[in-house]
mmCIF file of C-alpha atoms in Angstrom:
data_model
loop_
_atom_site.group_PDB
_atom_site.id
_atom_site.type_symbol
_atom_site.label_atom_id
_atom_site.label_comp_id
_atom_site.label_asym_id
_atom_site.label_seq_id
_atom_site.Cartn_x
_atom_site.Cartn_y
_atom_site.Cartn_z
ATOM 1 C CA UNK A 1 12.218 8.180 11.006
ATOM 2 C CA UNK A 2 8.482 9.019 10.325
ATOM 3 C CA UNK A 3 7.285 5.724 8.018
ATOM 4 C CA UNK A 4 4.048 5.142 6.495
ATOM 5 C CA UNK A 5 3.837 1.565 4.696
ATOM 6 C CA UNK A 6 0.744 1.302 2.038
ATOM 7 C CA UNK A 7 -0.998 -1.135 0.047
ATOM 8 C CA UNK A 8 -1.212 -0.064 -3.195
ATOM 9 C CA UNK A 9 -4.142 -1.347 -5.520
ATOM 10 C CA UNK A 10 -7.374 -0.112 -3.931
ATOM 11 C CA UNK A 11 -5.291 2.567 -1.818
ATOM 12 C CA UNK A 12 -3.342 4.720 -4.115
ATOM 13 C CA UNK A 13 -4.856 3.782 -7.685
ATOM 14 C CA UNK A 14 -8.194 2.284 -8.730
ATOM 15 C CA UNK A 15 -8.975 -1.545 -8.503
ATOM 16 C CA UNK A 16 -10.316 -3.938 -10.489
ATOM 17 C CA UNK A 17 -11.482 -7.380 -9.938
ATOM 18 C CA UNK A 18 -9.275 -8.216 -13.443
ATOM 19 C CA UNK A 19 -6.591 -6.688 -12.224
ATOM 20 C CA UNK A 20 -4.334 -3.342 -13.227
ATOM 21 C CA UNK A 21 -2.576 -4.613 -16.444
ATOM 22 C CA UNK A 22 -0.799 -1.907 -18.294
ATOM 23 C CA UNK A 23 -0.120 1.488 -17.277
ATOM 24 C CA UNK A 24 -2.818 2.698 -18.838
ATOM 25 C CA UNK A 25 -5.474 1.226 -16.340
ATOM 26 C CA UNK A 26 -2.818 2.519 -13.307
ATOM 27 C CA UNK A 27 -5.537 5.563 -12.418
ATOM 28 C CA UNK A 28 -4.700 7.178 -9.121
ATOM 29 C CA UNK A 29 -7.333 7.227 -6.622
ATOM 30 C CA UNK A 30 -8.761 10.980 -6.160
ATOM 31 C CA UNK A 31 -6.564 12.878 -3.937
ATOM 32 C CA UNK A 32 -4.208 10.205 -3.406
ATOM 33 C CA UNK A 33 -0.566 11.352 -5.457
ATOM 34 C CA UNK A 34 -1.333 15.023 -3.614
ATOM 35 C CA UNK A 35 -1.841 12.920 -0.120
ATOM 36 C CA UNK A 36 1.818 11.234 -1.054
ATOM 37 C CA UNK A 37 3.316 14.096 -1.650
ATOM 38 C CA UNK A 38 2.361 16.019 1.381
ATOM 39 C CA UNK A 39 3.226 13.398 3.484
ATOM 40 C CA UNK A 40 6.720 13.017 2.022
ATOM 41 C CA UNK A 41 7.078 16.933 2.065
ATOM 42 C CA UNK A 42 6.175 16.645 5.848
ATOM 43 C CA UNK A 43 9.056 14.174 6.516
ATOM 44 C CA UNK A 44 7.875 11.219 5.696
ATOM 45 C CA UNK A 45 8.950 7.953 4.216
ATOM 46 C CA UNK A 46 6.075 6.345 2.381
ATOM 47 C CA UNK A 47 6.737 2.914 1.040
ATOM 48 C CA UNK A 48 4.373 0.259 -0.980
ATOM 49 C CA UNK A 49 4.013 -3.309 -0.372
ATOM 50 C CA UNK A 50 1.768 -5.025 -2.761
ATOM 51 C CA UNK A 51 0.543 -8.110 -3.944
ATOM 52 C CA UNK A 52 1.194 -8.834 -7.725
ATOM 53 C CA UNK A 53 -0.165 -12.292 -8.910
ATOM 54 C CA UNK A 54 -0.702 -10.874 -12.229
ATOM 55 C CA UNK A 55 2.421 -11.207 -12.493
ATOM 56 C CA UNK A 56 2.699 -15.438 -11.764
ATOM 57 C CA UNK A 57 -0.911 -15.628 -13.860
ATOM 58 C CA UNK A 58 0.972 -13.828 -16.976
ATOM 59 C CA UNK A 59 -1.565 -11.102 -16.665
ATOM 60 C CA UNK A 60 1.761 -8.630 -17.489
ATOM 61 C CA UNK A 61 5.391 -8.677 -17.193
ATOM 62 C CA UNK A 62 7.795 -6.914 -14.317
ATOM 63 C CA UNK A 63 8.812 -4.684 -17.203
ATOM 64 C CA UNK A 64 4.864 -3.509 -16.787
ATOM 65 C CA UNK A 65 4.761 -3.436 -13.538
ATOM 66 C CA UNK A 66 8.124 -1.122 -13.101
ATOM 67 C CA UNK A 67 6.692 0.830 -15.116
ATOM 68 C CA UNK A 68 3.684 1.702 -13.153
ATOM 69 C CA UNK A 69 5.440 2.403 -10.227
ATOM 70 C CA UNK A 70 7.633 5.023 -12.102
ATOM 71 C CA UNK A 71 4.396 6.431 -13.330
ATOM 72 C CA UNK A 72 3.365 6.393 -9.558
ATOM 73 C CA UNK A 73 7.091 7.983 -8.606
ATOM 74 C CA UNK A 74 7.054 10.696 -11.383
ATOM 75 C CA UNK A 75 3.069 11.694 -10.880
ATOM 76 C CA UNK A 76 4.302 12.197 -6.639
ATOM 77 C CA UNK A 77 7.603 14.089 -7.628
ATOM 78 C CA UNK A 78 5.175 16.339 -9.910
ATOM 79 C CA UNK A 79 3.395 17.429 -6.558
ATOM 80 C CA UNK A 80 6.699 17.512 -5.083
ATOM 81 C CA UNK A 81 7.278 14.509 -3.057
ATOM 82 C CA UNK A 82 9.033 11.061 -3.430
ATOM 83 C CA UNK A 83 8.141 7.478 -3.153
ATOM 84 C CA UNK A 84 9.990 5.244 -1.150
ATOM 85 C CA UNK A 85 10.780 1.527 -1.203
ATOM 86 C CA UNK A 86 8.289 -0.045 -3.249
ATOM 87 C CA UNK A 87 7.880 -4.264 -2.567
ATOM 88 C CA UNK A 88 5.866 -6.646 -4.247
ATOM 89 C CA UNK A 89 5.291 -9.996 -4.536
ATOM 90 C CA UNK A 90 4.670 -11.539 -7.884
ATOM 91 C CA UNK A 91 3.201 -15.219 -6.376
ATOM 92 C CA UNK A 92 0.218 -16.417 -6.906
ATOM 93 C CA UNK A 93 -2.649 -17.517 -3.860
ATOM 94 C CA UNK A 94 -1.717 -20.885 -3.892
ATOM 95 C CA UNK A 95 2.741 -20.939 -4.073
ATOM 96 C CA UNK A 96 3.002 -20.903 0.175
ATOM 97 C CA UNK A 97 5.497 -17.713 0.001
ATOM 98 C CA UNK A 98 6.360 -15.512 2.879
ATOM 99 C CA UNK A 99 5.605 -12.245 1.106
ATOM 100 C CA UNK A 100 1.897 -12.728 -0.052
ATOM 101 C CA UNK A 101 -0.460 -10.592 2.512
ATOM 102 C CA UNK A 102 -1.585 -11.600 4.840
ATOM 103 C CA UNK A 103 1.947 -13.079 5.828
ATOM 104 C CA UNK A 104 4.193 -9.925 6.553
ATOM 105 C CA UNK A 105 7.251 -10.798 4.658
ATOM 106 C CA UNK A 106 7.099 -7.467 2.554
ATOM 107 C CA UNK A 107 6.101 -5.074 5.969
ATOM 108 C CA UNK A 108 9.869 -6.946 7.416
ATOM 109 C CA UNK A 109 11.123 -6.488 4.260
ATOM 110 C CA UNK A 110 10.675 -2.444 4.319
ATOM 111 C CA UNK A 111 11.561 -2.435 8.171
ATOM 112 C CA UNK A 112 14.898 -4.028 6.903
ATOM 113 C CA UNK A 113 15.415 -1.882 3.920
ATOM 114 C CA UNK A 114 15.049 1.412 6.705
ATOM 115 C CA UNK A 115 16.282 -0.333 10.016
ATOM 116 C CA UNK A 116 13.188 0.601 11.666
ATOM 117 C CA UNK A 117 10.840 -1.525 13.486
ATOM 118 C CA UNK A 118 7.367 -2.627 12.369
ATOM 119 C CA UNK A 119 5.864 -2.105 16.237
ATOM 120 C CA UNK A 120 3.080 0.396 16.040
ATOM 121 C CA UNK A 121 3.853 1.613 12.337
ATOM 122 C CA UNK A 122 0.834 1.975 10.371
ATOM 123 C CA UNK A 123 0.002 -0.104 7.480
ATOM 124 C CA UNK A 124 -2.588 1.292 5.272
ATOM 125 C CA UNK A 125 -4.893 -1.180 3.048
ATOM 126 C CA UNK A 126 -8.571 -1.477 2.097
ATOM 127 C CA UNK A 127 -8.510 -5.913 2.638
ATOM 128 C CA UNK A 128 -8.420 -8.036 5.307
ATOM 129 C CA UNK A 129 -5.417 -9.462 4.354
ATOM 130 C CA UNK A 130 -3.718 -6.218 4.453
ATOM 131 C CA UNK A 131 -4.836 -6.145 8.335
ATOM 132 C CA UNK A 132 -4.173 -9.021 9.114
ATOM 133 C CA UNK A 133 -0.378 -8.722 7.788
ATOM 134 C CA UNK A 134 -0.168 -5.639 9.751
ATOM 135 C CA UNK A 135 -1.513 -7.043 12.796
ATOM 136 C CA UNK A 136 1.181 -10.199 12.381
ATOM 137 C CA UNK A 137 3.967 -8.175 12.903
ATOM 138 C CA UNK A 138 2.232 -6.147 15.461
ATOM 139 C CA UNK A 139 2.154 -2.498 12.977
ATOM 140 C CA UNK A 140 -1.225 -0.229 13.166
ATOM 141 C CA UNK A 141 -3.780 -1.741 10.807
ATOM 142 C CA UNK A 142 -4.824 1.003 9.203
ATOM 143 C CA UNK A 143 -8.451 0.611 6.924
ATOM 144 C CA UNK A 144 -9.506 3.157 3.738
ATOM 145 C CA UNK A 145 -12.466 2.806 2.654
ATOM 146 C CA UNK A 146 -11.610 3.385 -0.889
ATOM 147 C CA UNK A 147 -10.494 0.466 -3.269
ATOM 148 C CA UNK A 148 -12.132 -3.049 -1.296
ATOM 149 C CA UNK A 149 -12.552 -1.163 2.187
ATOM 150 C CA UNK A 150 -16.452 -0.091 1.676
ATOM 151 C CA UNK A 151 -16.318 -4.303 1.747
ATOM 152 C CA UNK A 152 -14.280 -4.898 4.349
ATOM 153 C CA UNK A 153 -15.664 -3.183 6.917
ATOM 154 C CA UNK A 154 -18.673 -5.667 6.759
ATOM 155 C CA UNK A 155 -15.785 -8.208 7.793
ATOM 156 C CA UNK A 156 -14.294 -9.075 11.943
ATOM 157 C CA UNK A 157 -11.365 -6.464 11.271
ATOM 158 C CA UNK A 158 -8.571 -6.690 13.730
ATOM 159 C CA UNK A 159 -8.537 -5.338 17.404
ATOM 160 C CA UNK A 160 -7.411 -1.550 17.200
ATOM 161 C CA UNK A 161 -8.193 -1.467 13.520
ATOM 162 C CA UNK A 162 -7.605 2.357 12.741
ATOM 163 C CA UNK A 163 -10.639 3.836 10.156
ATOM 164 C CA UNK A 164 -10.174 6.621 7.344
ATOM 165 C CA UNK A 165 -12.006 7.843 3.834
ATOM 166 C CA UNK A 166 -9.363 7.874 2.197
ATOM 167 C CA UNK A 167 -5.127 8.341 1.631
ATOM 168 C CA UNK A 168 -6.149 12.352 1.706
ATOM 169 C CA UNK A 169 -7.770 11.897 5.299
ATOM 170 C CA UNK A 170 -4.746 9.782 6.651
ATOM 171 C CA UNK A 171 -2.279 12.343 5.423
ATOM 172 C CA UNK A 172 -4.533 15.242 7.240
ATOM 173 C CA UNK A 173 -4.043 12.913 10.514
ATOM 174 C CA UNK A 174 -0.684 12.426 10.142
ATOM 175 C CA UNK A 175 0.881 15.660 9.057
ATOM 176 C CA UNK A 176 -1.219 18.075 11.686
ATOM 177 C CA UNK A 177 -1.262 15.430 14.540
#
């Protein structure tokens, strides 16, 4: 099984430092639905695992959040593709979960879900944290420069930290490599 696991905030759609609250502000990132699509038309699974603390702030609801990710699953089946398992964890910073990034719990929850291992799977994010949960379960951290990842590459990035534009440029790796 071909998997690609990827953050989604910063990644796939826009960011914002006061966070994606309705579906309205859930923009997709230039080239980024189209880069979904080809990958899943090429055989591969793409799943999502984000953090949500808008959720445990009462920024929005899950009934919100679902419903950005079926705007996310009906804008990729549009272009022909599909969406796969899509985790997220609703804590906040400070609650000492396992599924918050950097702590892997939603990369072992996806490896789970598909039976596959997390060794040398890439894990695409545009945050440290998203590296560093990557590197914990020893997966490919994978760095866009879209979303936070213009910032992040000022940071000490993990060893073997993979480097990319954007989702488009990963897919054009992926599919003709």
């Amino acid at each position: 099984m071909k998997l690609l696991i990827l953050d989604r905030d910063g990644v796939i759609n826009y960011d914002s430092d006061a966070y994606i609250k309705s579906v309205e502000e859930w923009i997709p990132l230039p080239g980024s639905i189209e880069a979904i699509a080809q990958l899943s038309k090429a055989g591969w699974t793409v799943a999502v695992a984000t953090n949500q603390s808008g959720i445990a702030r009462g920024y929005y609801d899950l009934a919100t959040l679902d419903a950005m990710h079926e705007r996310l699953r009906a804008l990729v089946a549009e272009q022909g593709g599909e969406v796969g398992l899509i985790v997220y964890c609703p804590h906040g910073p400070d609650e000492g979960c396992d599924c918050r990034k950097p702590k892997p719990g939603m990369l072992k929850t996806i490896a789970a879900h598909y039976n596959v291992s997390l060794t040398n799977l890439w894990f695409v994010g545009d945050s440290l944290g998203d590296l560093e949960a990557a590197k914990a379960v020893d997966s490919q951290p994978v760095l866009v420069k879209t979303g936070k990842g213009e910032k992040t590459l000022g940071k000490t990035l993990p060893a073997g930290t993979l480097i990319f534009d954007d989702l488009a440029a990963i897919a054009a790796e992926l599919i003709h490599n």
